[in-house]
Short mmCIF file of C-alpha atoms in Angstrom, two decimals:
data_model
loop_
_atom_site.label_atom_id
_atom_site.label_comp_id
_atom_site.label_asym_id
_atom_site.label_seq_id
_atom_site.Cartn_x
_atom_site.Cartn_y
_atom_site.Cartn_z
CA MET A 278 92.49 -152.00 -12.95
CA ASP A 279 91.25 -149.13 -10.81
CA LYS A 280 94.88 -148.27 -10.10
CA ILE A 281 95.52 -146.88 -13.52
CA VAL A 282 92.58 -144.49 -13.68
CA PRO A 283 94.73 -141.46 -12.66
CA PHE A 284 97.71 -142.88 -14.55
CA SER A 285 98.28 -139.83 -16.76
CA SER A 286 98.65 -137.58 -13.74
CA LEU A 287 101.45 -139.65 -12.18
CA THR A 288 105.14 -138.94 -12.53
CA PRO A 289 107.21 -141.20 -14.85
CA ALA A 290 108.91 -142.86 -11.89
CA LYS A 291 105.57 -143.60 -10.25
CA GLN A 292 104.18 -144.89 -13.50
CA GLU A 293 107.10 -147.29 -13.88
CA GLU A 294 106.70 -148.49 -10.33
CA LEU A 295 102.97 -149.03 -10.79
CA LEU A 296 103.40 -150.99 -14.03
CA ASN A 297 105.74 -153.44 -12.31
CA GLU A 298 103.20 -154.28 -9.62
CA PRO A 299 100.66 -157.15 -9.86
CA ALA A 300 97.63 -156.41 -12.03
CA LYS A 301 95.35 -157.47 -9.15
CA GLN A 302 95.72 -157.80 -5.42
CA PRO A 303 95.96 -161.49 -4.47
CA PRO A 304 93.39 -163.07 -2.14
CA ASP A 305 94.15 -163.37 1.52
CA GLY A 306 96.82 -165.95 2.27
CA ILE A 307 98.15 -165.98 -1.32
CA GLN A 308 101.32 -164.23 -2.45
CA SER A 309 101.91 -163.01 -6.00
CA ASN A 310 104.50 -164.82 -8.09
CA LEU A 311 105.60 -162.53 -10.90
CA THR A 312 108.75 -164.46 -11.92
CA ASN A 313 107.62 -168.07 -12.38
CA PRO A 314 103.86 -168.35 -11.86
CA GLN A 315 101.88 -171.54 -12.23
CA ASN A 316 100.55 -171.81 -15.79
CA PHE A 317 99.12 -174.10 -18.43
CA ASN A 318 101.44 -173.04 -21.25
CA ASN A 319 102.42 -176.54 -22.43
CA GLY A 320 98.85 -177.79 -22.33
CA GLY A 321 97.60 -174.73 -24.22
CA PHE A 322 100.27 -175.16 -26.86
CA VAL A 323 99.47 -178.87 -27.36
CA LEU A 324 95.71 -178.31 -27.40
CA THR A 325 95.95 -175.47 -29.91
CA SER A 326 98.26 -177.46 -32.20
CA PHE A 327 95.99 -180.52 -32.00
CA CYS A 328 92.84 -178.56 -32.85
CA LEU A 329 94.65 -176.79 -35.69
CA ALA A 330 95.85 -180.11 -37.14
CA ILE A 331 92.39 -181.73 -36.88
CA ALA A 332 90.59 -178.77 -38.48
CA THR A 333 93.13 -178.46 -41.32
CA ALA A 334 93.06 -182.21 -42.06
CA PHE A 335 89.27 -182.36 -42.32
CA VAL A 336 89.11 -179.22 -44.45
CA PHE A 337 91.56 -180.69 -46.97
CA MET A 338 89.74 -184.04 -46.97
CA ARG A 339 86.50 -182.26 -47.80
CA LEU A 340 88.13 -180.24 -50.55
CA TYR A 341 89.65 -183.41 -52.03
CA ALA A 342 86.29 -185.19 -51.98
CA LYS A 343 84.44 -182.24 -53.52
CA VAL A 344 86.98 -181.39 -56.21
CA PHE A 345 88.41 -184.76 -57.27
CA LEU A 346 85.69 -187.30 -56.39
CA ILE A 347 82.37 -185.47 -56.67
CA GLY A 348 83.54 -182.82 -59.11
CA ARG A 349 81.11 -180.17 -57.86
CA VAL A 350 82.06 -177.15 -55.76
CA ARG A 351 79.31 -175.01 -54.27
CA ILE A 352 79.35 -171.62 -52.59
CA GLU A 353 79.68 -173.17 -49.11
CA ASP A 354 82.90 -174.87 -50.19
CA TYR A 355 84.47 -171.51 -50.94
CA LEU A 356 83.65 -170.52 -47.37
CA LEU A 357 86.26 -173.04 -46.26
CA ALA A 358 88.69 -170.16 -46.68
CA ASP A 359 87.53 -169.55 -43.12
CA ILE A 360 90.39 -171.87 -42.11
CA SER A 361 92.61 -168.79 -42.40
CA ILE A 362 90.62 -167.19 -39.56
CA PHE A 363 91.19 -170.32 -37.48
CA VAL A 364 94.92 -170.05 -38.15
CA GLY A 365 94.75 -166.42 -36.97
CA ILE A 366 93.14 -167.50 -33.70
CA ALA A 367 95.84 -170.15 -33.20
CA TYR A 368 98.45 -167.42 -33.71
CA CYS A 369 96.77 -165.28 -31.05
CA ILE A 370 96.84 -168.16 -28.55
CA TYR A 371 100.52 -168.84 -29.25
CA ARG A 372 101.23 -165.15 -28.78
CA LEU A 373 99.32 -165.13 -25.49
CA ILE A 374 101.29 -168.15 -24.23
CA ILE A 375 104.66 -166.61 -25.10
CA ASN A 376 104.10 -163.02 -23.98
CA VAL A 377 101.76 -163.34 -20.99
CA GLY A 378 101.02 -166.91 -20.03
CA PHE A 379 98.10 -169.28 -20.43
CA ARG A 380 95.65 -169.93 -17.60
CA ILE A 381 97.59 -167.75 -15.21
CA HIS A 382 96.00 -165.83 -12.34
CA GLN A 383 95.81 -162.09 -12.71
CA TRP A 384 97.69 -161.43 -9.44
CA ASP A 385 100.64 -163.30 -10.99
CA VAL A 386 100.73 -160.94 -14.00
CA ARG A 387 102.45 -157.58 -14.07
CA LEU A 388 100.27 -154.62 -14.81
CA SER A 389 102.47 -153.81 -17.81
CA SER A 390 101.55 -157.19 -19.38
CA MET A 391 97.80 -156.61 -19.17
CA SER A 392 97.80 -154.44 -22.28
CA GLU A 393 99.16 -157.36 -24.33
CA HIS A 394 96.63 -159.75 -22.80
CA LEU A 395 93.65 -157.48 -23.47
CA TYR A 396 94.80 -156.79 -27.04
CA VAL A 397 95.13 -160.51 -27.87
CA MET A 398 91.73 -161.23 -26.33
CA HIS A 399 90.18 -158.43 -28.38
CA LEU A 400 91.58 -160.01 -31.55
CA CYS A 401 90.25 -163.42 -30.47
CA ILE A 402 86.74 -162.05 -29.96
CA ASN A 403 86.64 -160.54 -33.44
CA LEU A 404 88.12 -163.60 -35.15
CA TYR A 405 85.90 -165.99 -33.18
CA SER A 406 82.74 -164.11 -34.18
CA ALA A 407 83.82 -163.89 -37.83
CA HIS A 408 84.61 -167.62 -37.86
CA LEU A 409 81.20 -168.65 -36.52
CA LEU A 410 79.44 -166.24 -38.87
CA VAL A 411 81.06 -167.89 -41.88
CA THR A 412 81.12 -171.52 -40.71
CA LYS A 413 77.53 -171.74 -39.45
CA THR A 414 76.31 -170.12 -42.66
CA ALA A 415 78.23 -172.72 -44.67
CA ILE A 416 76.76 -175.56 -42.58
CA LEU A 417 73.20 -174.39 -43.14
CA LEU A 418 73.76 -173.90 -46.89
CA GLU A 419 75.19 -177.42 -47.06
CA TRP A 420 72.15 -178.86 -45.33
CA ILE A 421 69.82 -177.10 -47.73
CA HIS A 422 71.62 -178.77 -50.65
CA ILE A 423 71.57 -182.16 -48.89
CA PHE A 424 68.01 -182.31 -47.57
CA VAL A 425 66.28 -180.06 -50.15
CA PRO A 426 67.94 -181.20 -53.41
CA ASP A 427 64.94 -180.34 -55.58
CA GLY A 428 64.77 -176.75 -54.35
CA ARG A 429 61.31 -177.31 -52.83
CA ARG A 430 60.33 -174.56 -50.38
CA SER A 431 59.71 -176.84 -47.40
CA SER A 432 59.60 -175.91 -43.73
CA PHE A 433 63.17 -177.19 -43.38
CA PHE A 434 64.28 -174.86 -46.18
CA TRP A 435 62.70 -171.80 -44.58
CA ALA A 436 64.05 -172.74 -41.15
CA CYS A 437 67.58 -172.90 -42.57
CA CYS A 438 67.15 -169.57 -44.35
CA CYS A 439 65.91 -167.88 -41.17
CA LEU A 440 68.84 -169.27 -39.18
CA ILE A 441 71.29 -168.12 -41.85
CA TRP A 442 70.11 -164.53 -41.71
CA ALA A 443 69.80 -164.56 -37.92
CA ASN A 444 73.34 -165.92 -37.69
CA ILE A 445 74.73 -163.26 -40.03
CA ILE A 446 72.96 -160.42 -38.22
CA PHE A 447 73.83 -161.67 -34.74
CA TYR A 448 77.57 -162.11 -35.25
CA SER A 449 77.82 -158.89 -37.25
CA VAL A 450 76.29 -157.05 -34.29
CA VAL A 451 78.68 -158.84 -31.90
CA ILE A 452 81.68 -157.68 -33.94
CA ILE A 453 80.41 -154.09 -34.04
CA VAL A 454 79.62 -153.98 -30.32
CA ALA A 455 82.96 -155.57 -29.39
CA ASN A 456 84.76 -152.72 -31.13
CA LEU A 457 82.57 -150.00 -29.59
CA VAL A 458 82.88 -151.06 -25.95
CA CYS A 459 85.43 -148.30 -25.36
CA ILE A 460 85.90 -144.97 -27.08
CA PRO A 461 88.53 -144.58 -28.40
CA ILE A 462 89.01 -148.21 -29.36
CA GLN A 463 92.61 -148.26 -28.05
CA LYS A 464 91.28 -148.00 -24.51
CA ILE A 465 89.94 -151.57 -24.82
CA TRP A 466 93.48 -152.89 -24.35
CA ASP A 467 95.41 -149.83 -23.15
CA LYS A 468 93.85 -148.50 -19.96
CA THR A 469 96.34 -145.64 -19.79
CA VAL A 470 94.55 -143.94 -22.70
CA ASP A 471 91.97 -141.36 -21.70
CA GLY A 472 88.45 -142.35 -22.71
CA GLU A 473 85.28 -144.09 -21.61
CA CYS A 474 84.20 -147.75 -21.56
CA ASN A 475 80.78 -149.34 -21.34
CA SER A 476 80.17 -150.75 -17.88
CA ASP A 477 77.79 -153.41 -19.31
CA ALA A 478 80.52 -155.17 -21.28
CA ASN A 479 80.32 -158.26 -19.05
CA PHE A 480 76.56 -158.50 -19.59
CA LEU A 481 77.13 -158.35 -23.33
CA ASN A 482 79.59 -161.25 -23.07
CA ILE A 483 77.05 -163.38 -21.20
CA LEU A 484 74.29 -162.50 -23.68
CA SER A 485 76.54 -163.32 -26.64
CA ALA A 486 77.55 -166.70 -25.19
CA SER A 487 73.91 -167.57 -24.40
CA LEU A 488 72.63 -166.73 -27.88
CA ASN A 489 75.54 -168.63 -29.41
CA LEU A 490 74.48 -171.69 -27.38
CA ALA A 491 70.91 -171.30 -28.67
CA PHE A 492 72.18 -171.26 -32.27
CA ASP A 493 74.21 -174.43 -31.66
CA ILE A 494 71.16 -176.23 -30.25
CA PHE A 495 69.01 -175.20 -33.23
CA ILE A 496 71.64 -176.39 -35.71
CA LEU A 497 72.02 -179.66 -33.80
CA VAL A 498 68.31 -180.48 -33.72
CA LEU A 499 67.27 -179.10 -37.12
CA PRO A 500 68.24 -182.03 -39.43
CA GLN A 501 67.14 -184.86 -37.10
CA PRO A 502 63.39 -184.89 -38.01
CA VAL A 503 64.29 -184.89 -41.70
CA ILE A 504 66.74 -187.77 -41.27
CA TRP A 505 64.20 -189.97 -39.48
CA LYS A 506 61.66 -189.41 -42.25
CA LEU A 507 64.01 -190.79 -44.91
CA HIS A 508 63.08 -194.09 -46.59
CA MET A 509 65.98 -196.24 -45.45
CA PRO A 510 66.62 -199.00 -42.89
CA LYS A 511 66.62 -197.98 -39.25
CA THR A 512 70.29 -198.84 -38.81
CA LYS A 513 71.24 -196.47 -41.61
CA LYS A 514 69.06 -193.75 -40.12
CA ILE A 515 70.92 -194.13 -36.83
CA GLY A 516 74.27 -193.90 -38.62
CA VAL A 517 73.27 -190.76 -40.54
CA SER A 518 71.79 -189.23 -37.40
CA VAL A 519 75.03 -189.81 -35.49
CA VAL A 520 77.09 -188.21 -38.27
CA PHE A 521 74.95 -185.09 -38.20
CA ALA A 522 74.88 -185.10 -34.38
CA ILE A 523 78.59 -184.32 -34.12
CA GLY A 524 77.42 -180.81 -33.35
CA ILE A 525 76.65 -181.99 -29.83
CA LEU A 526 80.37 -181.54 -29.09
CA ALA A 527 80.13 -177.90 -30.14
CA THR A 528 77.02 -177.52 -27.97
CA ILE A 529 78.84 -178.90 -24.93
CA ALA A 530 81.71 -176.48 -25.54
CA SER A 531 79.20 -173.61 -25.79
CA CYS A 532 77.72 -174.63 -22.42
CA PHE A 533 81.13 -174.42 -20.75
CA ARG A 534 81.72 -171.08 -22.45
CA VAL A 535 78.51 -169.71 -20.93
CA ALA A 536 79.58 -170.97 -17.51
CA ASP A 537 82.98 -169.28 -17.83
CA SER A 538 81.32 -166.04 -18.95
CA LEU A 539 79.34 -166.02 -15.69
CA GLN A 540 82.63 -166.34 -13.76
CA TYR A 541 84.05 -163.29 -15.53
CA ARG A 542 82.63 -161.14 -12.73
CA SER A 543 85.21 -162.61 -10.34
CA GLY A 544 87.78 -160.18 -11.72
CA ASP A 545 90.45 -162.83 -12.42
CA LEU A 546 90.44 -161.85 -16.09
CA THR A 547 93.57 -163.64 -17.28
CA TYR A 548 92.59 -167.01 -15.80
CA VAL A 549 88.93 -166.97 -16.87
CA ALA A 550 89.78 -165.62 -20.33
CA SER A 551 92.11 -168.57 -20.93
CA ASP A 552 89.24 -170.97 -20.15
CA LEU A 553 87.03 -169.03 -22.55
CA VAL A 554 89.68 -169.37 -25.24
CA ILE A 555 89.94 -173.13 -24.66
CA TRP A 556 86.22 -173.77 -25.06
CA SER A 557 85.96 -171.37 -27.99
CA LEU A 558 88.79 -173.25 -29.71
CA VAL A 559 87.04 -176.60 -29.15
CA GLU A 560 83.76 -175.18 -30.45
CA MET A 561 85.40 -173.84 -33.60
CA THR A 562 87.11 -177.18 -34.24
CA CYS A 563 83.79 -178.98 -33.84
CA SER A 564 82.17 -176.58 -36.31
CA PHE A 565 84.67 -177.75 -38.94
CA LEU A 566 83.83 -181.37 -38.10
CA VAL A 567 80.09 -180.69 -38.45
CA PHE A 568 80.71 -179.20 -41.89
CA CYS A 569 83.25 -181.72 -43.19
CA VAL A 570 82.42 -185.12 -41.69
CA PRO A 571 79.17 -185.81 -43.67
CA ILE A 572 81.09 -185.65 -46.96
CA ILE A 573 84.15 -187.64 -45.84
CA PRO A 574 82.56 -191.13 -46.30
CA ARG A 575 82.62 -190.47 -50.05
CA MET A 576 86.37 -191.09 -49.84
CA TRP A 577 85.82 -194.67 -48.63
CA ASN A 578 82.77 -195.77 -50.62
CA GLY A 579 84.90 -196.97 -53.53
CA SER A 580 84.80 -193.76 -55.56
CA CYS A 581 88.42 -192.93 -54.83
CA THR A 582 89.66 -196.49 -55.49
CA ARG A 583 87.68 -196.87 -58.68
CA ASP A 584 89.93 -194.49 -60.60
CA PRO A 585 93.18 -193.87 -58.71
CA THR A 586 94.53 -191.61 -61.45
CA VAL A 587 91.73 -189.04 -61.20
CA MET A 588 93.97 -186.41 -59.59
CA ARG A 589 96.70 -186.87 -62.19
CA MET A 590 94.18 -186.64 -65.03
CA TRP A 591 92.69 -183.49 -63.47
CA CYS A 592 96.12 -181.89 -63.23
CA ASN A 593 96.95 -182.83 -66.84
CA ARG A 594 93.66 -181.39 -68.00
CA SER A 595 94.38 -178.13 -66.17
CA ILE A 596 97.79 -177.90 -67.87
CA LEU A 597 96.40 -178.67 -71.31
CA ARG A 598 93.88 -175.83 -71.06
CA THR A 599 96.75 -173.37 -71.38
CA HIS A 600 97.96 -174.90 -74.65
CA PRO A 601 96.66 -173.44 -77.97
CA LEU A 602 95.81 -176.92 -79.26
CA HIS A 603 94.31 -178.11 -76.00
CA HIS A 604 91.01 -179.17 -77.64
CA LEU A 605 92.74 -181.51 -80.11
CA LEU A 606 95.15 -182.84 -77.49
CA ARG A 607 92.36 -183.39 -75.01
CA ARG A 608 90.29 -185.41 -77.50
CA ARG A 609 93.23 -187.60 -78.43
CA ILE A 610 94.31 -188.16 -74.85
CA ASN A 611 90.77 -188.95 -73.73
CA GLY A 612 90.34 -191.37 -76.63
CA ALA A 613 93.59 -193.13 -75.88
CA TRP A 614 92.76 -193.27 -72.19
CA SER A 615 89.33 -194.74 -72.93
CA ARG A 616 90.81 -197.46 -75.15
CA CYS A 617 93.49 -198.35 -72.63
CA ARG A 618 90.95 -198.45 -69.84
CA ASP A 619 88.64 -200.78 -71.80
CA TYR A 620 91.57 -203.01 -72.67
CA TRP A 621 92.61 -203.08 -69.01
CA LYS A 622 89.09 -203.99 -67.88
CA ILE A 623 88.93 -206.93 -70.34
CA ASN A 624 92.36 -208.26 -69.50
CA LYS A 625 91.60 -208.11 -65.80
CA ILE A 626 89.04 -210.87 -66.47
CA LEU A 627 90.52 -212.97 -69.25
CA SER A 628 93.96 -213.88 -70.52
CA PHE A 629 93.99 -215.35 -74.03
CA SER A 630 96.29 -218.18 -75.09
CA ARG A 631 97.86 -218.80 -78.49
CA ASP A 632 95.25 -221.36 -79.61
CA GLY A 633 92.41 -218.87 -79.18
CA ASN A 634 90.96 -220.44 -76.04
CA TYR A 635 90.71 -218.20 -73.01
CA GLU A 636 91.61 -219.26 -69.53
CA GLU A 637 90.78 -217.82 -66.13
CA ASN A 638 93.14 -215.12 -64.85
CA THR A 639 93.72 -216.39 -61.33
CA ASP A 640 96.48 -213.88 -60.55
CA LEU A 641 94.05 -211.01 -60.14
CA GLY A 642 91.44 -213.05 -58.30
CA TRP A 643 88.60 -212.57 -60.78
CA PRO A 644 86.60 -215.87 -60.90
CA LEU A 645 85.17 -216.24 -64.37
CA ASP A 646 82.00 -217.97 -63.20
CA GLN A 647 80.83 -214.72 -61.60
CA PHE A 648 80.43 -213.02 -64.98
CA ARG A 649 77.35 -213.46 -67.12
CA GLY A 650 76.70 -212.50 -70.70
CA ILE A 651 79.02 -211.52 -73.54
CA ILE A 652 82.21 -209.88 -72.41
CA CYS A 653 83.71 -208.96 -75.76
CA THR A 654 82.74 -209.64 -79.40
CA ARG A 655 84.88 -209.41 -82.54
CA GLU A 656 83.61 -209.86 -86.10
CA ILE A 657 85.97 -211.20 -88.82
CA ILE A 658 84.82 -211.34 -92.48
CA SER A 659 86.77 -213.54 -94.88
CA THR A 660 86.16 -213.46 -98.67
CA VAL A 661 87.52 -215.69 -101.43
CA GLU A 662 87.55 -214.54 -105.05
CA ASP A 663 88.36 -216.54 -108.14
CA ALA A 664 91.01 -215.02 -110.40
CA SER A 665 89.19 -216.34 -113.51
CA SER A 666 86.46 -213.79 -112.97
CA PHE A 667 88.84 -210.97 -113.88
CA ASN A 668 89.90 -210.11 -117.45
CA ILE A 669 93.69 -210.26 -117.24
CA GLU A 670 95.60 -209.33 -120.35
CA THR A 671 98.67 -211.46 -120.75
CA ASP A 672 101.55 -209.40 -122.07
CA GLY A 673 104.33 -211.71 -121.13
CA ARG A 674 104.52 -210.71 -117.46
CA SER A 675 104.76 -213.35 -114.81
CA GLU A 676 101.37 -214.36 -113.44
CA SER A 677 102.72 -214.54 -109.92
CA CYS A 678 104.65 -211.26 -110.21
CA PRO A 679 102.74 -209.05 -112.69
CA TRP A 680 104.84 -205.97 -111.84
CA THR A 681 107.94 -207.49 -113.46
CA GLU A 682 109.13 -206.61 -116.93
CA PRO A 683 107.75 -208.71 -119.86
CA VAL A 684 109.80 -211.74 -120.73
#
């Protein structure tokens, strides 16, 4: 990049010639390939699409469980709008693959393409920091609601609060610093613009990756002591611990990101930056798993099969709220639904014959001997009255048809 320092003083023809040259001199024994360089475009496209599909699927599963099964949405659930940031990062990677190339050496890239590469990477840094700011805050808020349900100010509660504020401050500072590396800001991606850049930018990248790894380790370890103090069988503790230990995948990705940040000094920016994007993408996907996986088992514990029409009833209720008579309609619909549901529950167990004796309903596989107690009761009162007890005035009408005319 030292070539373009006196760029503004060059003639237009010289500028055009310089922009068509490789962005970096190749090592000894290697020749630049500017037409068809070796790349990882297909792999980057598949990996990005896979991570995007996994993250989106788990986000929608969590929303379904929270809205339709649990029926309670907290502030951390609204932070799932962060999926839009993840989509923005996927767009940046697709753009990088199409316009520059993915995992391509810098000596195989034209100098004119470096502006596009640096611009996309600048967007990725900002979106990546904003994503982790929001997602890690949501994870910690979720754990407060899970492990401190009574609102007791325990050590776990204060640890989560401290991490939340440290996380917000840290990533806010990262975003600010990333946009102040060069003045004016356009010089971050366009080196032909006159201005100044901070020479310690690489050190800031290493520091940011290291502190991010420390946050991941804290979040991974934090709930484990609480889980092992729960009053439950050891096997269940192991299962819960494994569910909350999914963050180890994000920690591994953070370790590789730190290693790639150390290699940034090599000067092969386009190649190393692609590796950084890969591990950042894996880490962001794992952050969605850490947030969504603990709530997913609610979809398979019988709550969703107990009432399969819950989504339809919720939609009907939302429509009825807009009607002027929605209160009356809602009461009548709920009453009818309750009666039909009770009738359905009884007839799942018994089927009554004409002579009044019930028989086992073998079609539905409900053995009658498994039920104890009274299933259904019905009271019938029959009264008999003697007609002689009434004072009937005979006026010639028929006794069997008193409404007829007198004879």
